[in-house]
Amino acid sequence: MSSRLFAYSRARTVLWRRHGISATALRFTSSTSTDKPVPTQTTNHTDADPPATEQPNVVASTPLYSKDEADAIKPSSEKANDDSSGKKSGSRFEFVREREPIVVHDASQPIKLGKWYRIDANMMDYNQVGKSHINTVPRLAHGLERVLFSPGVHLLQDPNSRVYNFDPYIRGITQPDEFDFDKLTPYITSSKDSKLIKYARERKKRFVGSTSSMTHVLSHLYFAISGGKQPDISSMSMRFADMPSRFTRGMRYPASIALRYNDGVYSIDADKSFDVKDSILSVMGKSLEKLLTSTPSEFEMYKKQNSWKVKEIPEENYHYVEAEDFILRSQLDCRDDRLPRKTFDLKTRGSLAIRMDLDNHEVSRGYQIKTMKGRMQSFEREYYDMVRSAFLKYNFQVRIGNMDGIFVAYHNTARMFGFQYISRREMDEVLYGNELTGNHMFKMILLLLSKMLRTVTDQYPETDVRVTFNSFTPDHSLSMWVEVIDDEKEAIAVKMYQETGQYSVNPAPTAATPEASKEAASKEGVDPFATKDPLGAKPTETDAENALLDELLDEDVDPVEDVYVNSDHPIQHYRMESFSTLNNQDTDDAITLRDQTDEWSINWSLKKSTAPPDELVRHYRQLRLKQSTFFERPSADTPEEELAPLVKVLRRLSRRNMWMNNTPRERVVVNKSRIPDYAPLKHHRADRPVKASSPKPRHRSSPKPMLKTQPAPKTQPTSKPQSTPKPQSTPKTQSTPKTQPAPA
């Protein structure tokens, strides 16, 4: 009975709020009058809903003002009452006011800046383009395919019995100087992929992109509309209970992409302004993928001493999809026909010490993964870091390629430790809560990115531009910066960044040599060999002040001013605000859908900054400087006291366990019940004939496994007479001198 009364009172309160009547006013009326209060509704003819025939794309819901707009239209008396009411500042219910309804997003028309729009996942179709040649995608080798169907981490070698669960050939990792990378298919950017651009022109799409160039931008859009949702690490052990669950600092790195125009199509390429060299992990990832999908004999051909045997370079396999204004491309790494979606992605995951100290990987390669659980040197720590730093990007890549999951190989650049298969469903549960929420989130993110990039290209038609996204702003909105690309000046800036670490087109100041000083003095008519008169005038206080001022100016040079920005064209800045609507209820909180009956939409508005051009250039320079110095890591010459505490611990562990990388395999024991099968389509060997003499060499009494370094058998006198047909050979062998063995 109490529950029914509570539900009735709750429904009555909601009804009163819809009619604009507060509960306080009703209580006041009931206390001063004996009559029953009748709810009344004040009609506002100016805000009446327009006819459905004039605007068929109008949503019948209460629109929202931003806080600045609400403050501008409020009367002064109402502002004073709101300030004295003691409500939470900045909450959304303070500035909900009636205005024009929110317009449903029309995909055929460009958006208007400053207006609110509503989108949902049902507004976008996601279809495959062309045919994916799955039959030519390689398979896993070395018996690794059983990892796909057994959850958890699979150790390469059992630490207790030292028995190998997989082929011992993959224990040691080939170093980059031993592998011939020229025999692998080179990476092709989106702007140079003719097939990708051809699909876009046939289907009249404006943008083309790949997974490597778009996943970081998609991550920032996720941060903007997810309501601060954090990954779920509740499945971790209690040792991670007090560890942070938010995304790592690397995920908050501002993302930049380059839009390259090519005859009506814009190609989305990753911005390589500050990514001037490949890290050890990206370089070794190519060779390790080849190792995991090749037999030992095939992989040996790609080493430099045998690379001449490789006659043909295999072509990459891609999967193309169509979504809104995009044609997207995803590389297919591996396949297994028994999986629901057939294909999956290969990920080679470097250990914690390697990731934290990339420039000194030769020192950090001694870090070992020894246990399943724990904060250090465990597979659980690697999974924990992967959830916070890479799961979101991996999930977007898997969805673009319609893959089933990822196959992770854990290593330290010197040896392999173990393997794990993580399905897309598992990543969805960790990131979004369930697969349904992940599907809706992915589609709405692509819709938002399509409309934002269309706004940029309308502002700069047929022009190459750089677009930078930053979701970690003081007002928790998504910031988008647009800059016109000048390839000639940027080439100079990139070269300067490689040499000096400063992204600038101005040459770095160099110290003048004595010969140059003498030459300059002779040009000015001053004797370069003259010396100062010791009895000359002493320096005055003004000279000392000027010298001190020059010294201070040299020390306090603002590095922001030297960052190259193409200020010949105006720098544009946009800001996107958003909030969610779940089952007709507006909220800023994180959303997790329960079932298909839940209705979820995103309300968003894009505004253009009206700040002065000089101020925009200054803020944009600060953002570019942040990008150039975001991943500064310690070098080999960095003193020990200047290292971060975690890096000190990791280097100490690496030096202590460096010897474990080169542990000699005195006796290699492989789990014979799990023999690796290198046949491309046969997973069992029952159809192969087995020789009758095959188990004989394994018997201990057989003389075949005896080592060559052993002397003649003295303790087995009966073995020789049995092996010789003539009995007179026995005294001959006894007459030979046995007490004088040959010198070793």
XYZ file of C-alpha atoms in Angstrom:
744
model
C 0.000 0.000 0.000
C 2.812 2.396 0.871
C 4.514 1.770 -2.476
C 1.288 2.611 -4.349
C 0.882 5.835 -2.371
C 4.474 6.780 -3.110
C 4.011 6.109 -6.832
C 0.788 8.159 -6.845
C 2.426 11.120 -5.109
C 5.401 10.933 -7.458
C 3.165 10.943 -10.539
C 1.151 13.880 -9.146
C 4.349 15.871 -8.586
C 5.528 15.215 -12.138
C 2.118 16.304 -13.479
C 2.244 19.554 -11.510
C 5.712 20.321 -12.783
C 4.581 19.859 -16.364
C 1.775 22.380 -15.780
C 4.161 24.861 -14.188
C 2.763 24.585 -10.638
C 5.087 24.154 -7.676
C 4.262 22.042 -4.641
C 4.998 25.019 -2.359
C 2.313 27.109 -4.015
C -0.220 24.314 -3.629
C 0.583 23.867 0.044
C 0.244 27.604 0.617
C -3.143 27.646 -1.150
C -4.446 24.682 0.838
C -3.387 26.192 4.140
C -5.135 29.546 3.511
C -8.293 28.268 1.856
C -10.639 25.405 2.554
C -11.289 24.833 -1.142
C -9.405 22.160 -3.012
C -6.643 23.677 -5.142
C -7.177 23.287 -8.843
C -4.045 23.177 -10.998
C -4.063 25.934 -13.566
C -1.820 26.307 -16.596
C -0.713 29.649 -17.959
C -0.822 29.728 -21.739
C 1.843 31.515 -23.685
C 0.664 32.205 -27.215
C 4.084 33.369 -28.327
C 5.687 29.994 -27.587
C 2.950 27.846 -29.060
C 4.042 24.818 -31.033
C 4.171 25.446 -34.791
C 1.887 23.462 -37.083
C 3.140 20.038 -38.050
C 2.708 20.845 -41.742
C 5.235 23.706 -41.614
C 8.011 21.995 -39.618
C 7.714 18.203 -39.785
C 11.158 17.767 -38.190
C 10.326 19.344 -34.813
C 10.597 17.361 -31.613
C 7.817 17.984 -29.084
C 10.012 18.372 -26.022
C 11.193 21.151 -23.762
C 14.253 22.798 -25.325
C 17.266 23.911 -23.327
C 19.143 27.144 -23.053
C 22.811 27.316 -22.201
C 23.551 29.033 -18.910
C 24.836 32.170 -20.635
C 21.660 32.451 -22.706
C 19.475 31.900 -19.653
C 21.252 34.619 -17.713
C 20.810 37.009 -20.628
C 17.025 36.598 -20.850
C 16.309 36.467 -17.135
C 14.771 39.548 -15.488
C 16.919 41.147 -12.810
C 14.423 40.265 -10.068
C 14.413 36.614 -11.119
C 18.210 36.519 -11.078
C 18.232 37.840 -7.531
C 15.716 35.224 -6.414
C 17.768 32.455 -8.020
C 20.947 33.655 -6.331
C 19.268 33.728 -2.930
C 17.640 30.326 -3.309
C 20.928 28.521 -2.650
C 20.622 26.092 -5.562
C 23.654 24.381 -6.997
C 25.401 26.698 -9.414
C 25.672 25.491 -12.981
C 23.127 22.670 -12.739
C 20.975 22.178 -15.794
C 17.583 22.653 -14.139
C 18.410 26.289 -13.383
C 18.443 27.380 -17.022
C 15.699 25.237 -18.578
C 13.453 27.739 -20.300
C 10.891 27.592 -23.070
C 12.136 28.574 -26.516
C 12.042 27.131 -30.013
C 11.946 23.314 -29.938
C 15.078 21.286 -30.649
C 15.344 20.554 -34.361
C 15.918 16.970 -35.406
C 19.191 16.645 -37.319
C 18.636 16.611 -41.079
C 21.451 14.733 -42.808
C 20.882 16.449 -46.151
C 21.250 20.008 -44.844
C 24.270 21.667 -43.194
C 23.927 22.586 -39.564
C 23.575 26.118 -38.253
C 26.017 27.336 -35.644
C 24.526 28.022 -32.241
C 21.439 25.846 -32.758
C 20.661 22.674 -30.843
C 20.258 19.429 -32.758
C 19.261 15.916 -31.796
C 20.672 12.698 -33.224
C 20.230 9.008 -32.442
C 21.728 5.755 -33.634
C 18.806 4.948 -35.956
C 19.732 7.839 -38.239
C 22.832 6.110 -39.643
C 23.290 2.979 -41.758
C 26.510 0.992 -41.471
C 27.131 -1.273 -44.480
C 30.025 -3.086 -46.089
C 31.452 -1.800 -49.370
C 32.875 -4.204 -51.918
C 34.117 -7.669 -51.065
C 36.615 -8.586 -48.367
C 38.912 -11.380 -49.517
C 38.812 -13.217 -46.203
C 40.171 -16.400 -47.734
C 43.554 -14.741 -48.285
C 43.836 -13.471 -44.696
C 46.530 -15.453 -42.812
C 45.877 -17.763 -39.866
C 47.643 -18.184 -36.559
C 50.587 -20.575 -36.472
C 52.544 -22.449 -33.768
C 49.364 -23.933 -32.283
C 48.122 -20.526 -31.075
C 44.623 -20.988 -32.476
C 43.409 -22.725 -29.303
C 43.841 -19.437 -27.416
C 40.827 -18.099 -29.343
C 38.448 -20.495 -27.629
C 39.821 -20.531 -24.094
C 39.395 -17.363 -21.999
C 42.263 -15.986 -19.977
C 46.015 -15.752 -20.380
C 47.934 -18.686 -21.881
C 51.568 -18.936 -20.815
C 54.173 -19.750 -23.406
C 56.158 -21.742 -20.818
C 54.892 -23.153 -17.552
C 56.978 -21.572 -14.749
C 56.762 -24.669 -12.554
C 57.616 -27.544 -14.896
C 59.366 -25.423 -17.565
C 57.272 -27.198 -20.199
C 56.387 -25.190 -23.307
C 52.690 -25.012 -24.145
C 53.495 -23.714 -27.635
C 56.329 -23.937 -30.100
C 59.576 -22.799 -28.361
C 60.578 -21.094 -31.607
C 58.510 -18.020 -30.718
C 60.189 -17.545 -27.324
C 63.022 -15.389 -28.614
C 62.152 -12.248 -30.590
C 64.030 -11.235 -33.712
C 65.504 -7.763 -33.323
C 64.836 -5.007 -35.902
C 68.396 -5.050 -37.246
C 67.997 -8.747 -38.144
C 64.648 -8.493 -39.948
C 64.178 -7.259 -43.507
C 61.171 -4.933 -43.348
C 61.420 -4.169 -47.061
C 59.874 -7.573 -47.761
C 56.649 -6.557 -45.987
C 53.823 -4.614 -47.563
C 54.329 -0.883 -46.870
C 51.607 1.092 -45.143
C 49.394 3.163 -47.459
C 47.753 6.301 -46.112
C 44.146 7.161 -46.919
C 45.149 9.933 -49.312
C 47.158 7.439 -51.433
C 44.659 4.575 -51.427
C 43.138 4.708 -54.913
C 40.590 1.996 -54.192
C 39.312 3.826 -51.114
C 38.916 7.104 -53.026
C 37.229 5.254 -55.885
C 34.566 3.875 -53.528
C 33.919 7.376 -52.152
C 33.402 8.897 -55.592
C 31.087 6.105 -56.715
C 28.900 6.539 -53.636
C 29.261 10.343 -53.477
C 30.867 10.399 -50.051
C 32.937 13.324 -48.875
C 35.444 11.748 -46.441
C 37.652 8.646 -46.463
C 39.760 7.387 -43.586
C 41.434 4.421 -41.929
C 41.400 3.039 -38.415
C 44.868 4.334 -37.570
C 43.988 7.934 -38.441
C 40.511 8.144 -36.885
C 40.473 6.199 -33.629
C 42.116 8.947 -31.562
C 39.611 11.538 -32.801
C 36.717 9.171 -32.122
C 38.019 8.775 -28.572
C 37.750 12.519 -27.921
C 34.180 12.546 -29.216
C 33.409 9.677 -26.863
C 34.796 11.648 -23.918
C 32.598 14.598 -24.888
C 29.254 12.755 -25.010
C 29.770 9.876 -22.555
C 29.116 11.959 -19.442
C 32.471 11.173 -17.853
C 31.998 7.415 -18.025
C 35.022 5.439 -16.853
C 36.021 1.864 -17.696
C 34.903 -0.858 -15.331
C 37.824 -2.494 -13.494
C 35.734 -4.246 -10.848
C 36.913 -7.630 -12.151
C 40.449 -6.878 -10.996
C 41.870 -8.275 -7.766
C 41.840 -6.330 -4.516
C 45.348 -5.048 -5.184
C 43.842 -2.678 -7.748
C 40.993 -1.494 -5.519
C 42.708 1.831 -4.770
C 44.147 2.273 -8.275
C 42.600 4.915 -10.594
C 40.019 3.718 -13.098
C 40.008 6.778 -15.361
C 41.599 6.834 -18.798
C 45.332 7.451 -18.932
C 47.117 10.677 -19.766
C 47.982 9.403 -23.211
C 44.289 9.134 -24.081
C 43.840 12.822 -23.207
C 46.496 13.845 -25.718
C 44.972 16.374 -28.212
C 44.290 14.603 -31.504
C 45.081 16.179 -34.878
C 44.145 14.986 -38.346
C 44.945 16.353 -41.797
C 42.150 16.709 -44.361
C 43.705 16.333 -47.820
C 41.502 17.416 -50.715
C 41.514 15.304 -53.883
C 38.906 16.041 -56.551
C 35.823 16.243 -54.355
C 37.024 13.814 -51.661
C 38.773 14.665 -48.396
C 41.218 12.052 -47.140
C 41.736 11.850 -43.377
C 45.423 11.281 -42.589
C 47.029 11.190 -39.169
C 49.000 14.321 -38.312
C 52.720 13.444 -38.229
C 54.048 16.832 -37.135
C 55.447 15.531 -33.858
C 55.537 11.808 -34.655
C 58.836 12.085 -36.524
C 60.157 8.590 -35.788
C 58.664 5.192 -35.147
C 58.997 3.755 -31.675
C 60.470 0.364 -30.985
C 56.982 -1.052 -30.354
C 55.562 0.081 -33.691
C 58.610 -1.240 -35.562
C 58.633 -4.629 -33.849
C 54.871 -4.935 -34.159
C 55.248 -5.566 -37.893
C 57.774 -8.364 -37.498
C 55.901 -9.952 -34.580
C 52.679 -10.113 -36.588
C 54.609 -11.971 -39.264
C 56.040 -14.298 -36.622
C 52.621 -15.209 -35.209
C 51.159 -16.043 -38.633
C 54.119 -17.890 -40.204
C 55.775 -21.243 -39.684
C 59.410 -21.256 -38.539
C 60.657 -22.016 -42.041
C 58.566 -19.222 -43.544
C 59.654 -16.656 -40.958
C 63.328 -17.503 -41.452
C 63.029 -16.311 -45.028
C 62.286 -12.756 -43.859
C 65.549 -12.416 -41.970
C 68.190 -10.395 -43.734
C 70.489 -13.321 -44.448
C 67.645 -15.208 -46.184
C 65.448 -12.403 -47.513
C 66.659 -12.987 -51.058
C 64.455 -16.058 -51.097
C 61.273 -13.949 -50.841
C 60.145 -13.439 -54.421
C 56.725 -11.827 -53.951
C 55.524 -9.329 -51.351
C 52.022 -10.265 -50.184
C 49.239 -7.708 -50.477
C 47.341 -6.399 -47.464
C 43.716 -7.357 -46.921
C 41.272 -4.547 -46.176
C 37.658 -4.286 -45.125
C 35.691 -1.255 -46.420
C 32.498 0.099 -44.857
C 30.099 2.937 -45.590
C 28.817 5.141 -42.744
C 27.148 8.557 -43.186
C 29.642 10.705 -45.165
C 32.532 8.259 -44.642
C 34.144 5.382 -46.465
C 36.324 3.712 -43.833
C 39.097 1.158 -44.231
C 40.307 -1.459 -41.785
C 43.209 -3.868 -42.173
C 42.480 -7.549 -41.588
C 45.329 -9.209 -39.699
C 44.152 -12.751 -39.008
C 41.172 -15.061 -39.334
C 39.597 -18.208 -38.003
C 36.415 -19.536 -39.590
C 35.117 -20.842 -36.267
C 34.708 -17.342 -34.802
C 31.328 -15.584 -35.177
C 32.800 -12.738 -37.277
C 35.630 -14.802 -38.825
C 38.413 -12.192 -38.454
C 40.257 -10.629 -35.526
C 43.043 -8.112 -34.922
C 46.607 -8.877 -33.794
C 48.056 -6.715 -31.008
C 51.606 -7.068 -29.699
C 51.665 -5.512 -26.232
C 54.997 -4.366 -24.828
C 55.556 -4.690 -21.091
C 55.076 -1.857 -18.603
C 58.770 -0.992 -18.408
C 59.061 -0.711 -22.203
C 56.027 1.562 -22.489
C 57.228 3.873 -19.733
C 60.797 4.093 -21.083
C 60.597 3.733 -24.872
C 63.821 5.566 -25.644
C 65.767 3.197 -23.355
C 64.229 -0.125 -24.299
C 67.610 -1.843 -24.161
C 67.695 -1.088 -20.429
C 64.027 -1.878 -19.784
C 63.898 -5.150 -21.694
C 64.881 -7.066 -18.578
C 61.435 -6.521 -17.056
C 59.727 -9.915 -16.732
C 56.071 -10.943 -16.450
C 56.129 -13.697 -13.855
C 52.709 -14.005 -12.194
C 49.040 -13.834 -13.099
C 47.981 -11.237 -10.512
C 49.711 -8.362 -8.801
C 50.627 -4.741 -9.293
C 54.019 -5.414 -10.832
C 55.404 -8.072 -13.183
C 51.992 -9.645 -13.735
C 49.566 -10.176 -16.586
C 46.882 -8.451 -14.543
C 48.883 -5.214 -14.532
C 49.273 -5.395 -18.305
C 45.523 -5.931 -18.717
C 44.779 -3.061 -16.311
C 46.940 -0.635 -18.280
C 45.488 -1.856 -21.559
C 41.939 -1.173 -20.348
C 42.770 2.417 -19.437
C 45.056 3.270 -22.354
C 44.121 1.180 -25.396
C 40.761 -0.565 -25.024
C 38.775 2.331 -26.492
C 40.966 2.557 -29.605
C 40.971 -1.220 -30.027
C 37.186 -1.272 -29.762
C 36.760 1.334 -32.490
C 39.173 -0.525 -34.769
C 37.336 -3.796 -34.256
C 33.975 -2.180 -34.991
C 35.167 -0.461 -38.159
C 36.573 -3.756 -39.466
C 33.603 -5.837 -38.232
C 36.061 -8.091 -36.391
C 35.360 -10.453 -33.530
C 38.072 -9.322 -31.105
C 41.803 -8.915 -30.581
C 44.608 -11.422 -30.062
C 47.177 -9.984 -27.629
C 50.794 -11.184 -27.392
C 52.689 -9.986 -24.296
C 56.449 -9.409 -24.687
C 59.374 -7.233 -23.553
C 61.057 -6.870 -27.004
C 63.433 -9.733 -26.109
C 61.173 -12.685 -25.308
C 57.513 -13.686 -25.446
C 55.544 -14.371 -22.243
C 51.971 -15.301 -23.083
C 48.861 -14.786 -25.182
C 45.253 -13.769 -24.623
C 42.161 -13.403 -26.781
C 39.753 -10.581 -25.871
C 36.418 -10.584 -27.651
C 34.502 -7.501 -28.657
C 31.783 -8.376 -26.184
C 34.281 -8.302 -23.325
C 35.571 -4.881 -24.379
C 31.996 -3.567 -24.648
C 31.192 -4.671 -21.113
C 34.298 -2.997 -19.726
C 33.878 0.277 -21.639
C 30.130 0.796 -22.082
C 28.407 -1.708 -19.824
C 27.015 -3.907 -22.605
C 27.132 -4.404 -26.352
C 23.876 -2.522 -27.011
C 25.235 0.696 -25.532
C 28.452 0.303 -27.497
C 26.590 -0.015 -30.811
C 24.565 3.146 -30.160
C 27.610 5.079 -28.965
C 29.701 4.184 -32.009
C 27.043 5.243 -34.512
C 26.328 8.564 -32.811
C 30.045 9.371 -32.631
C 30.394 8.850 -36.389
C 27.355 11.070 -36.978
C 28.830 13.869 -34.886
C 32.225 13.669 -36.565
C 30.636 13.724 -40.004
C 28.675 16.912 -39.286
C 31.611 18.665 -37.629
C 33.991 17.908 -40.506
C 31.350 18.982 -43.026
C 31.168 22.342 -41.240
C 34.956 22.690 -41.520
C 35.072 21.857 -45.230
C 32.233 24.286 -45.934
C 34.302 27.001 -44.258
C 37.471 26.032 -46.206
C 36.327 24.536 -49.529
C 38.864 22.541 -51.558
C 41.654 23.297 -49.093
C 44.016 21.121 -47.065
C 43.389 21.835 -43.382
C 44.459 20.471 -40.022
C 41.742 19.804 -37.455
C 42.667 19.389 -33.781
C 40.275 18.014 -31.149
C 40.633 18.462 -27.405
C 37.963 17.177 -25.029
C 39.703 18.027 -21.754
C 38.766 21.695 -21.432
C 37.849 23.727 -18.321
C 34.138 23.835 -19.277
C 34.058 20.075 -20.184
C 33.141 20.798 -23.807
C 34.794 19.580 -27.007
C 37.180 22.095 -28.546
C 37.929 21.989 -32.288
C 40.686 24.062 -33.944
C 41.113 24.518 -37.705
C 44.344 25.586 -39.436
C 45.198 25.793 -43.140
C 48.184 23.590 -44.039
C 51.273 25.083 -45.695
C 53.370 22.072 -46.741
C 56.571 24.007 -47.473
C 56.804 25.754 -44.115
C 55.687 22.644 -42.256
C 58.503 20.636 -43.836
C 60.952 23.187 -42.417
C 59.279 23.048 -39.005
C 59.351 19.235 -38.930
C 63.046 19.204 -39.843
C 63.749 21.738 -37.094
C 61.790 19.599 -34.639
C 63.893 16.551 -35.527
C 67.144 18.422 -34.991
C 66.408 20.722 -32.031
C 63.101 19.546 -30.588
C 61.417 22.896 -31.399
C 58.573 23.020 -33.919
C 59.568 26.306 -35.516
C 60.531 27.788 -38.876
C 62.983 30.210 -37.297
C 66.601 28.935 -37.186
C 67.867 28.146 -33.715
C 70.377 30.696 -32.341
C 73.956 29.396 -32.323
C 76.952 30.638 -30.382
C 79.321 32.801 -32.440
C 82.796 31.347 -33.013
C 85.910 33.475 -32.336
C 86.655 33.633 -36.077
C 83.159 34.936 -36.810
C 83.453 37.559 -34.054
C 86.764 38.811 -35.444
C 85.331 38.974 -38.965
C 82.317 40.977 -37.762
C 84.549 43.356 -35.828
C 86.776 43.972 -38.839
C 83.739 44.821 -40.953
C 82.689 47.439 -38.400
C 86.131 49.102 -38.493
C 87.280 47.849 -35.097
C 90.662 46.275 -34.550
C 89.880 42.647 -33.681
C 93.237 42.196 -31.931
C 92.900 45.285 -29.700
C 92.725 44.792 -25.930
C 90.820 46.810 -23.384
C 92.648 49.527 -21.512
C 92.895 48.438 -17.872
C 92.888 52.108 -16.852
C 89.822 52.893 -18.926
C 86.439 53.984 -17.661
C 84.674 51.594 -15.298
C 81.234 50.260 -16.206
C 78.427 52.435 -14.892
C 75.293 51.277 -13.071
C 73.307 51.763 -16.263
C 75.531 49.320 -18.145
C 75.169 46.768 -15.342
C 71.375 47.142 -15.387
C 71.296 46.715 -19.160
C 73.450 43.591 -18.955
C 71.183 42.155 -16.253
C 68.105 42.976 -18.305
C 69.549 41.257 -21.375
C 70.328 38.191 -19.275
C 66.796 38.067 -17.888
C 65.307 38.461 -21.355
C 67.431 35.590 -22.636
C 66.265 33.338 -19.797
C 62.565 34.256 -19.900
C 61.969 33.639 -23.591
C 58.434 32.347 -24.065
C 58.608 29.029 -25.995
C 55.052 29.543 -27.220
C 56.135 32.342 -29.530
C 58.516 30.046 -31.438
C 55.884 27.392 -32.226
C 55.017 27.472 -35.910
C 51.395 28.261 -36.754
C 50.137 29.242 -40.182
C 48.792 32.657 -39.209
C 48.556 33.799 -42.839
C 45.057 32.345 -42.790
C 42.635 32.861 -39.890
C 42.653 30.241 -37.142
C 39.120 29.055 -36.385
C 37.945 27.713 -33.038
C 34.678 25.830 -32.449
C 33.150 24.542 -29.236
C 30.631 21.713 -29.012
C 28.241 21.243 -26.078
C 26.113 18.158 -25.600
C 23.828 16.295 -23.229
C 21.818 13.068 -23.406
C 18.111 12.311 -23.492
C 17.115 8.877 -22.197
C 13.431 7.956 -22.402
C 12.431 11.652 -22.678
C 14.526 12.590 -19.642
C 17.473 14.979 -20.111
C 20.629 14.128 -18.217
C 24.338 14.841 -18.116
C 25.185 11.487 -16.524
C 26.668 8.417 -18.180
C 24.193 6.218 -20.040
C 23.913 2.422 -20.002
C 21.021 0.962 -21.980
C 19.099 -1.912 -20.457
C 17.323 -3.311 -23.529
C 16.039 -2.385 -26.963
C 13.071 -0.465 -25.532
C 15.303 2.319 -24.176
C 15.399 5.413 -26.383
C 18.677 7.325 -26.253
C 19.576 10.438 -28.204
C 22.323 13.078 -28.074
C 21.539 16.805 -28.105
C 24.416 18.940 -29.298
C 25.261 22.439 -30.429
C 28.316 23.786 -32.257
C 29.404 27.385 -31.650
C 32.128 29.425 -33.285
C 34.472 31.517 -31.178
C 34.302 35.291 -31.578
C 37.605 36.043 -29.834
C 40.131 38.386 -31.535
C 42.440 36.695 -34.090
C 45.588 37.398 -32.062
C 44.100 35.730 -29.012
C 43.041 32.681 -31.021
C 46.546 32.348 -32.464
C 48.077 32.568 -28.988
C 45.783 29.858 -27.578
C 46.378 27.648 -30.592
C 50.150 28.014 -30.202
C 49.822 26.866 -26.598
C 47.882 23.799 -27.732
C 50.506 22.912 -30.358
C 53.277 23.362 -27.811
C 51.420 20.985 -25.510
C 51.289 18.435 -28.305
C 55.014 18.735 -29.022
C 56.020 18.215 -25.378
C 53.281 15.797 -24.295
C 55.323 12.607 -24.621
C 58.715 13.810 -23.460
C 60.429 10.791 -21.919
C 63.758 10.387 -20.128
C 66.771 9.681 -22.287
C 69.727 7.439 -21.590
C 71.687 10.428 -20.252
C 69.009 11.529 -17.781
C 70.402 11.469 -14.210
C 68.901 8.958 -11.815
C 67.595 11.638 -9.449
C 65.562 13.275 -12.242
C 63.653 10.120 -13.142
C 60.069 9.525 -12.082
C 59.661 7.154 -9.106
C 57.928 4.507 -11.217
C 60.660 4.610 -13.879
C 63.306 4.147 -11.171
C 61.557 1.022 -9.875
C 61.091 -0.383 -13.378
C 64.741 0.134 -14.298
C 65.843 -1.515 -11.069
C 63.681 -4.560 -11.790
C 64.921 -4.687 -15.375
C 68.601 -4.706 -14.406
C 67.966 -7.389 -11.811
C 66.186 -9.766 -14.227
C 68.065 -9.056 -17.451
C 69.739 -12.471 -17.333
C 66.379 -14.233 -17.688
C 66.062 -13.162 -21.324
C 69.060 -15.272 -22.306
C 68.352 -18.328 -20.177
C 69.847 -21.343 -22.028
C 67.369 -24.049 -22.943
C 69.270 -27.104 -21.759
C 66.349 -29.413 -22.344
C 63.349 -28.206 -24.303
C 60.192 -30.069 -23.327
C 57.063 -29.386 -25.354
C 53.575 -30.461 -24.379
C 53.148 -33.289 -26.906
C 49.385 -33.307 -26.453
C 49.358 -29.886 -28.085
C 51.578 -30.290 -31.123
C 51.435 -27.167 -33.333
C 49.680 -27.798 -36.612
C 50.941 -25.779 -39.570
C 48.448 -27.174 -42.065
C 46.342 -24.276 -43.397
C 42.982 -26.017 -43.256
C 43.547 -29.131 -41.114
C 43.261 -28.794 -37.375
C 43.700 -32.506 -36.653
C 46.323 -35.024 -37.764
C 44.216 -38.136 -37.662
C 44.385 -38.493 -41.438
C 48.174 -38.648 -41.499
C 49.867 -42.090 -41.407
C 52.000 -42.776 -38.346
C 55.140 -44.875 -38.727
C 55.502 -47.901 -36.495
C 59.113 -47.065 -35.644
C 58.377 -43.506 -34.504
C 58.047 -44.236 -30.754
C 61.268 -46.285 -30.613
C 63.755 -43.384 -30.355
C 61.934 -42.153 -27.245
C 62.779 -45.378 -25.318
C 65.685 -45.024 -22.938
C 67.236 -48.454 -23.755
C 67.688 -47.541 -27.402
C 71.273 -46.563 -28.312
C 70.196 -43.793 -30.757
C 69.702 -40.899 -28.285
C 73.220 -41.432 -26.794
C 75.452 -38.377 -27.000
C 78.504 -38.401 -29.249
C 80.754 -37.013 -26.548
C 80.363 -40.136 -24.370
C 83.257 -42.707 -24.440
C 82.883 -46.270 -25.564
C 80.459 -48.237 -23.371
C 82.515 -50.123 -20.806
C 79.697 -51.197 -18.530
C 77.838 -53.101 -21.250
C 80.121 -56.004 -22.310
C 77.198 -58.095 -23.515
C 76.051 -55.537 -26.074
C 79.036 -55.958 -28.389
C 79.084 -59.785 -28.676
C 75.354 -59.669 -29.440
C 75.851 -57.109 -32.188
C 78.794 -58.985 -33.851
C 78.090 -62.225 -35.739
C 81.527 -63.787 -35.182
C 82.597 -65.001 -31.701
C 86.331 -64.516 -32.423
C 85.891 -60.747 -32.448
C 85.544 -60.718 -28.664
C 89.214 -61.486 -27.752
C 90.340 -58.887 -30.275
C 88.444 -56.203 -28.501
C 89.903 -57.361 -25.167
C 93.448 -57.041 -26.497
C 92.986 -53.388 -27.300
C 94.396 -51.069 -24.631
C 91.483 -49.628 -22.672
C 93.488 -47.832 -20.030
C 94.758 -45.194 -22.423
C 91.794 -43.204 -23.679
C 92.310 -40.633 -26.342
C 93.010 -37.131 -25.040
C 89.964 -34.899 -24.928
